PDB file of C-alpha atoms in Angstrom:
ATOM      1  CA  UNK A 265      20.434  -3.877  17.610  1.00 92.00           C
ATOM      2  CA  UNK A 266      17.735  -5.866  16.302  1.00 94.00           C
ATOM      3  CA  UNK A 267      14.566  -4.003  14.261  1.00 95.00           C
ATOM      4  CA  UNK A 268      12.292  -4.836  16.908  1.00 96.00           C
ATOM      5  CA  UNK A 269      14.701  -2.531  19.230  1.00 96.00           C
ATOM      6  CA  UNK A 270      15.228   0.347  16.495  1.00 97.00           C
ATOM      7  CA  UNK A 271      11.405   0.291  15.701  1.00 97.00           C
ATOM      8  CA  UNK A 272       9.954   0.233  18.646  1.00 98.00           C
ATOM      9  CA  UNK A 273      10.525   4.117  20.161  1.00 98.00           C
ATOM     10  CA  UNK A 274       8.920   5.170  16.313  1.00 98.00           C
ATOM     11  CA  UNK A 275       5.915   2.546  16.675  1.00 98.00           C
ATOM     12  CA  UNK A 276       5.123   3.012  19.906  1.00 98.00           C
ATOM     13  CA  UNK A 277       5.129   7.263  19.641  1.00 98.00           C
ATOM     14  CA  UNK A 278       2.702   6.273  16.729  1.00 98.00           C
ATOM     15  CA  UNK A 279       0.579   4.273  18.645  1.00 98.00           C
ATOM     16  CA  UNK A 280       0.141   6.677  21.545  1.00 98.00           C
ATOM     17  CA  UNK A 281      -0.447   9.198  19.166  1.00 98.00           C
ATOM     18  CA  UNK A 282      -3.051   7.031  17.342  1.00 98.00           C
ATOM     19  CA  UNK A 283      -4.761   6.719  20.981  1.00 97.00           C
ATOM     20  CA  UNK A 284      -4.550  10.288  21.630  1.00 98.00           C
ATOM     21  CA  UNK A 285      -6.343  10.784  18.421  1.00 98.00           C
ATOM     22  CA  UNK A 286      -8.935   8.591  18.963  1.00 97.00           C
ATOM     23  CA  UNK A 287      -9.366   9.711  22.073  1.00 96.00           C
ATOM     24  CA  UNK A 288     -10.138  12.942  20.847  1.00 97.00           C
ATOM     25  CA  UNK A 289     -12.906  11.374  18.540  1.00 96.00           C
ATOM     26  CA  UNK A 290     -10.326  12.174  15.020  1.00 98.00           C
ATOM     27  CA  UNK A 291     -10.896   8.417  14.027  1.00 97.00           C
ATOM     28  CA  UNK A 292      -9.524   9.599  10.771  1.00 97.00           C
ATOM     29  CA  UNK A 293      -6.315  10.623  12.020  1.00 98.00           C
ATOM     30  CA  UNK A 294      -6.327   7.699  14.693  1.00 98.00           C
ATOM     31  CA  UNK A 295      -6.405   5.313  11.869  1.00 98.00           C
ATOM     32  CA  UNK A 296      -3.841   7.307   9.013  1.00 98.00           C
ATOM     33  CA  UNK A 297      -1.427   6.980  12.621  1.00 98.00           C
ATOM     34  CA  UNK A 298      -2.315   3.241  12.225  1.00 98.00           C
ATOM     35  CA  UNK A 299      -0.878   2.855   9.151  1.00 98.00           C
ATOM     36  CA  UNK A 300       2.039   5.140   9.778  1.00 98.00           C
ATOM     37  CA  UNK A 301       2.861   2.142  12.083  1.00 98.00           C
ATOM     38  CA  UNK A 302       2.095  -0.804   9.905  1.00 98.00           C
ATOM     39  CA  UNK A 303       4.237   0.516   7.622  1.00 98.00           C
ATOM     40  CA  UNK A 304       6.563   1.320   9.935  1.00 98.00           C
ATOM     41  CA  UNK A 305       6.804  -2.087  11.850  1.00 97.00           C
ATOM     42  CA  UNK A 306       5.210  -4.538   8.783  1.00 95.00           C
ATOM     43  CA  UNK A 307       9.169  -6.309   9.251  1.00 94.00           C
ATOM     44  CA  UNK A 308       8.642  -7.403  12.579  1.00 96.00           C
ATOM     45  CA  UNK A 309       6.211 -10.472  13.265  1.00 96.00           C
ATOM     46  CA  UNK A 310       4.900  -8.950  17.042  1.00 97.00           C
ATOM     47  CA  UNK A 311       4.713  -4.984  15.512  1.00 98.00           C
ATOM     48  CA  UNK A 312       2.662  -6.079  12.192  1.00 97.00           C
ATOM     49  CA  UNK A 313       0.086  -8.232  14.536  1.00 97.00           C
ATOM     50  CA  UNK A 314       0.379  -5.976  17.179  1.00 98.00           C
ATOM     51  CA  UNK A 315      -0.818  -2.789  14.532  1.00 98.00           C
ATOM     52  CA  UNK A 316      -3.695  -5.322  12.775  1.00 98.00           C
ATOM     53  CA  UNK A 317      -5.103  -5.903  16.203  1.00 98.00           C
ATOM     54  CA  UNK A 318      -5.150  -2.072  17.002  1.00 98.00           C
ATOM     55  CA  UNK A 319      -7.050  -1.834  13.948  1.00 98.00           C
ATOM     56  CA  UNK A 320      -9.336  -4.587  14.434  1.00 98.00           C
ATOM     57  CA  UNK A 321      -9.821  -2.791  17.317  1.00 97.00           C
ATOM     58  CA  UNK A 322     -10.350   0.586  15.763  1.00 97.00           C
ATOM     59  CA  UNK A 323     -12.596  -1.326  13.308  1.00 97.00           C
ATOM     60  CA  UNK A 324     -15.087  -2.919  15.984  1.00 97.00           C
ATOM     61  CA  UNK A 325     -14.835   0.473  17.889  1.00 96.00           C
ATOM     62  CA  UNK A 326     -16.269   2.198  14.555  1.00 95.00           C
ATOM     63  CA  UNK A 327     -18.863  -0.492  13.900  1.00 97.00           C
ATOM     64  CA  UNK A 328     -17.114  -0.969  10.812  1.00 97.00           C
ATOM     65  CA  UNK A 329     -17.408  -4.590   9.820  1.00 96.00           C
ATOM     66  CA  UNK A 330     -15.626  -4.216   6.356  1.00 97.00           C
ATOM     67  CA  UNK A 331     -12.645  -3.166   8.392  1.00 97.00           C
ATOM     68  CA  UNK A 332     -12.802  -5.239  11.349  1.00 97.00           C
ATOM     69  CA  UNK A 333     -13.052  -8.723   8.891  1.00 96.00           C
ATOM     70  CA  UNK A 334     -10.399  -7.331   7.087  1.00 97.00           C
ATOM     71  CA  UNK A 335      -8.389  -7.198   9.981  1.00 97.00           C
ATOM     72  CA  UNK A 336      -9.239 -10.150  11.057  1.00 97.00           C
ATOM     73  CA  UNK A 337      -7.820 -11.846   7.534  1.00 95.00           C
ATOM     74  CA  UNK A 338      -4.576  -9.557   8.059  1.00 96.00           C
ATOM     75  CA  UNK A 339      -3.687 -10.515  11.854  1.00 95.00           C
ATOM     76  CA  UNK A 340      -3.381 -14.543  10.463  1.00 95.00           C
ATOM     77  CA  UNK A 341      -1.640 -13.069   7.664  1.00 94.00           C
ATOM     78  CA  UNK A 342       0.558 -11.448   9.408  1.00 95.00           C
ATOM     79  CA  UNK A 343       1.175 -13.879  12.412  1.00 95.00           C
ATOM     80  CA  UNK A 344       2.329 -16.981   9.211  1.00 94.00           C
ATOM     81  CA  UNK A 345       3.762 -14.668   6.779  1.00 92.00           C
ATOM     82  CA  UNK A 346       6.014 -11.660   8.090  1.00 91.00           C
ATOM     83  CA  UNK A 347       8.643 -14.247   9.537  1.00 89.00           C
ATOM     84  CA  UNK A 348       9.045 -15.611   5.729  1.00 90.00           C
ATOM     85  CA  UNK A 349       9.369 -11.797   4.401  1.00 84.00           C
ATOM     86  CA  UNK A 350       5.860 -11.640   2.575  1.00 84.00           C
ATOM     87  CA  UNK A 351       5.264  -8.237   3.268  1.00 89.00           C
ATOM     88  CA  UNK A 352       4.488  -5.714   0.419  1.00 92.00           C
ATOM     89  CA  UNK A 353       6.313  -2.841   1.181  1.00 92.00           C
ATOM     90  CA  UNK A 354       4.342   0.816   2.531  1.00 95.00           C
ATOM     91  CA  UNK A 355       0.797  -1.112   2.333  1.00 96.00           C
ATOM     92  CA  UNK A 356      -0.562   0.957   4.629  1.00 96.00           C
ATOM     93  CA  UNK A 357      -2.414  -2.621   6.289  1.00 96.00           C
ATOM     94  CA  UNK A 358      -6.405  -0.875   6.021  1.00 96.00           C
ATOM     95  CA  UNK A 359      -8.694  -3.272   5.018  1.00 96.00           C
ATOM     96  CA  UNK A 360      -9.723  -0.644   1.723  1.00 95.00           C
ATOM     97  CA  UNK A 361      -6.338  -1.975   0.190  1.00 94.00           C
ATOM     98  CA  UNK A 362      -5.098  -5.203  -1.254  1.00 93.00           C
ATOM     99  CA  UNK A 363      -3.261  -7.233   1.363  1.00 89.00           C
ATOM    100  CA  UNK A 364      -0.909  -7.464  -1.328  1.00 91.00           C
ATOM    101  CA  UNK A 365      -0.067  -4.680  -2.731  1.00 93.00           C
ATOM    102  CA  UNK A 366       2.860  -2.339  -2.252  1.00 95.00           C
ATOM    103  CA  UNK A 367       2.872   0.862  -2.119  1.00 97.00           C
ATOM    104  CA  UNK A 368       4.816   4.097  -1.999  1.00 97.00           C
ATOM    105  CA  UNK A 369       6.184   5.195   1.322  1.00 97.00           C
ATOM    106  CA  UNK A 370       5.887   8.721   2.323  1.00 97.00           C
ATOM    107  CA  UNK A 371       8.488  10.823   2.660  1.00 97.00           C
ATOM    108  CA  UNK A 372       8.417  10.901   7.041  1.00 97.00           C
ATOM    109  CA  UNK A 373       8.357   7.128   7.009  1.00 98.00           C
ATOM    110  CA  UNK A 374      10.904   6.682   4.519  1.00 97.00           C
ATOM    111  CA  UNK A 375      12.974   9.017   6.620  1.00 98.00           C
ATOM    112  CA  UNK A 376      12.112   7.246   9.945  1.00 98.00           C
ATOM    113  CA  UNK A 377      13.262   3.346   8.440  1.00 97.00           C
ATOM    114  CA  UNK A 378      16.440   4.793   7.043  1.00 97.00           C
ATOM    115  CA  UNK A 379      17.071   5.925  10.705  1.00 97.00           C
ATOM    116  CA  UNK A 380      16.305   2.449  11.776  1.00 97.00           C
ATOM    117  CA  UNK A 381      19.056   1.028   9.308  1.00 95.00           C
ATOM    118  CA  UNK A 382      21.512   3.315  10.853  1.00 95.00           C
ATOM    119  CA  UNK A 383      20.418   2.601  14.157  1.00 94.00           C
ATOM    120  CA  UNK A 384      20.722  -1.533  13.700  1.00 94.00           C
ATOM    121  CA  UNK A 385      24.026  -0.987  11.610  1.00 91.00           C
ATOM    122  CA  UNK A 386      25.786   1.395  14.755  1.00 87.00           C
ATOM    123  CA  UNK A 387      24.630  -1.709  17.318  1.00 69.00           C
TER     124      UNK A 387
END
């Protein structure tokens, strides 16, 4: 099993619930969702674009042009760098952090990529 295939049932509950969120007008919790699934996905070339463009989108939807340029600068980054493993670990991808800098992982996503190992190692 590939990451893309062990990740995607955890990103993709994170994204609907990120939706559901902002559906309910919690843009706060929308967007901490967000970076539950950059962190999340950040190995994957299509899940780290795929989680800048959701927050481009949640940037532009918040008229928030410090975010939405930031995502703008993170989708390229992300698109020419993930494949060559420049990712900083648990950056949470918001455009109030360093591109660059890693972070600590919280405890739930720590626990949901160790599942992922197991997952790709049984496959």
């Amino acid at each position: 099993m590939t990451f893309y295939e062990a990740a995607k049932p955890y990103i993709n509950r994170k994204l609907i619930d990120a939706n559901k969120a902002a559906t309910l007008n919690d843009t706060q919790r929308s967007f901490a969702l967000l970076e539950d699934a950059h962190v999340i996905g950040q190995q994957s070339t299509y899940f780290h674009c795929l989680v800048h463009y959701k927050m481009l989108r949640h940037g532009i939807r918040q008229h928030d042009l410090k975010e939405a340029f930031g995502q703008a600068f993170r989708l390229i980054g992300a698109a020419t760098k993930t494949m060559l493993g420049w990712v900083p670990l648990g950056n949470t991808g918001g455009a109030s952090v360093s591109p660059f800098k890693p972070m600590p992982i919280s405890a739930e996503n720590q626990a949901i990529l160790a599942d992922i190992k197991i997952r790709m190692k049984r496959a």
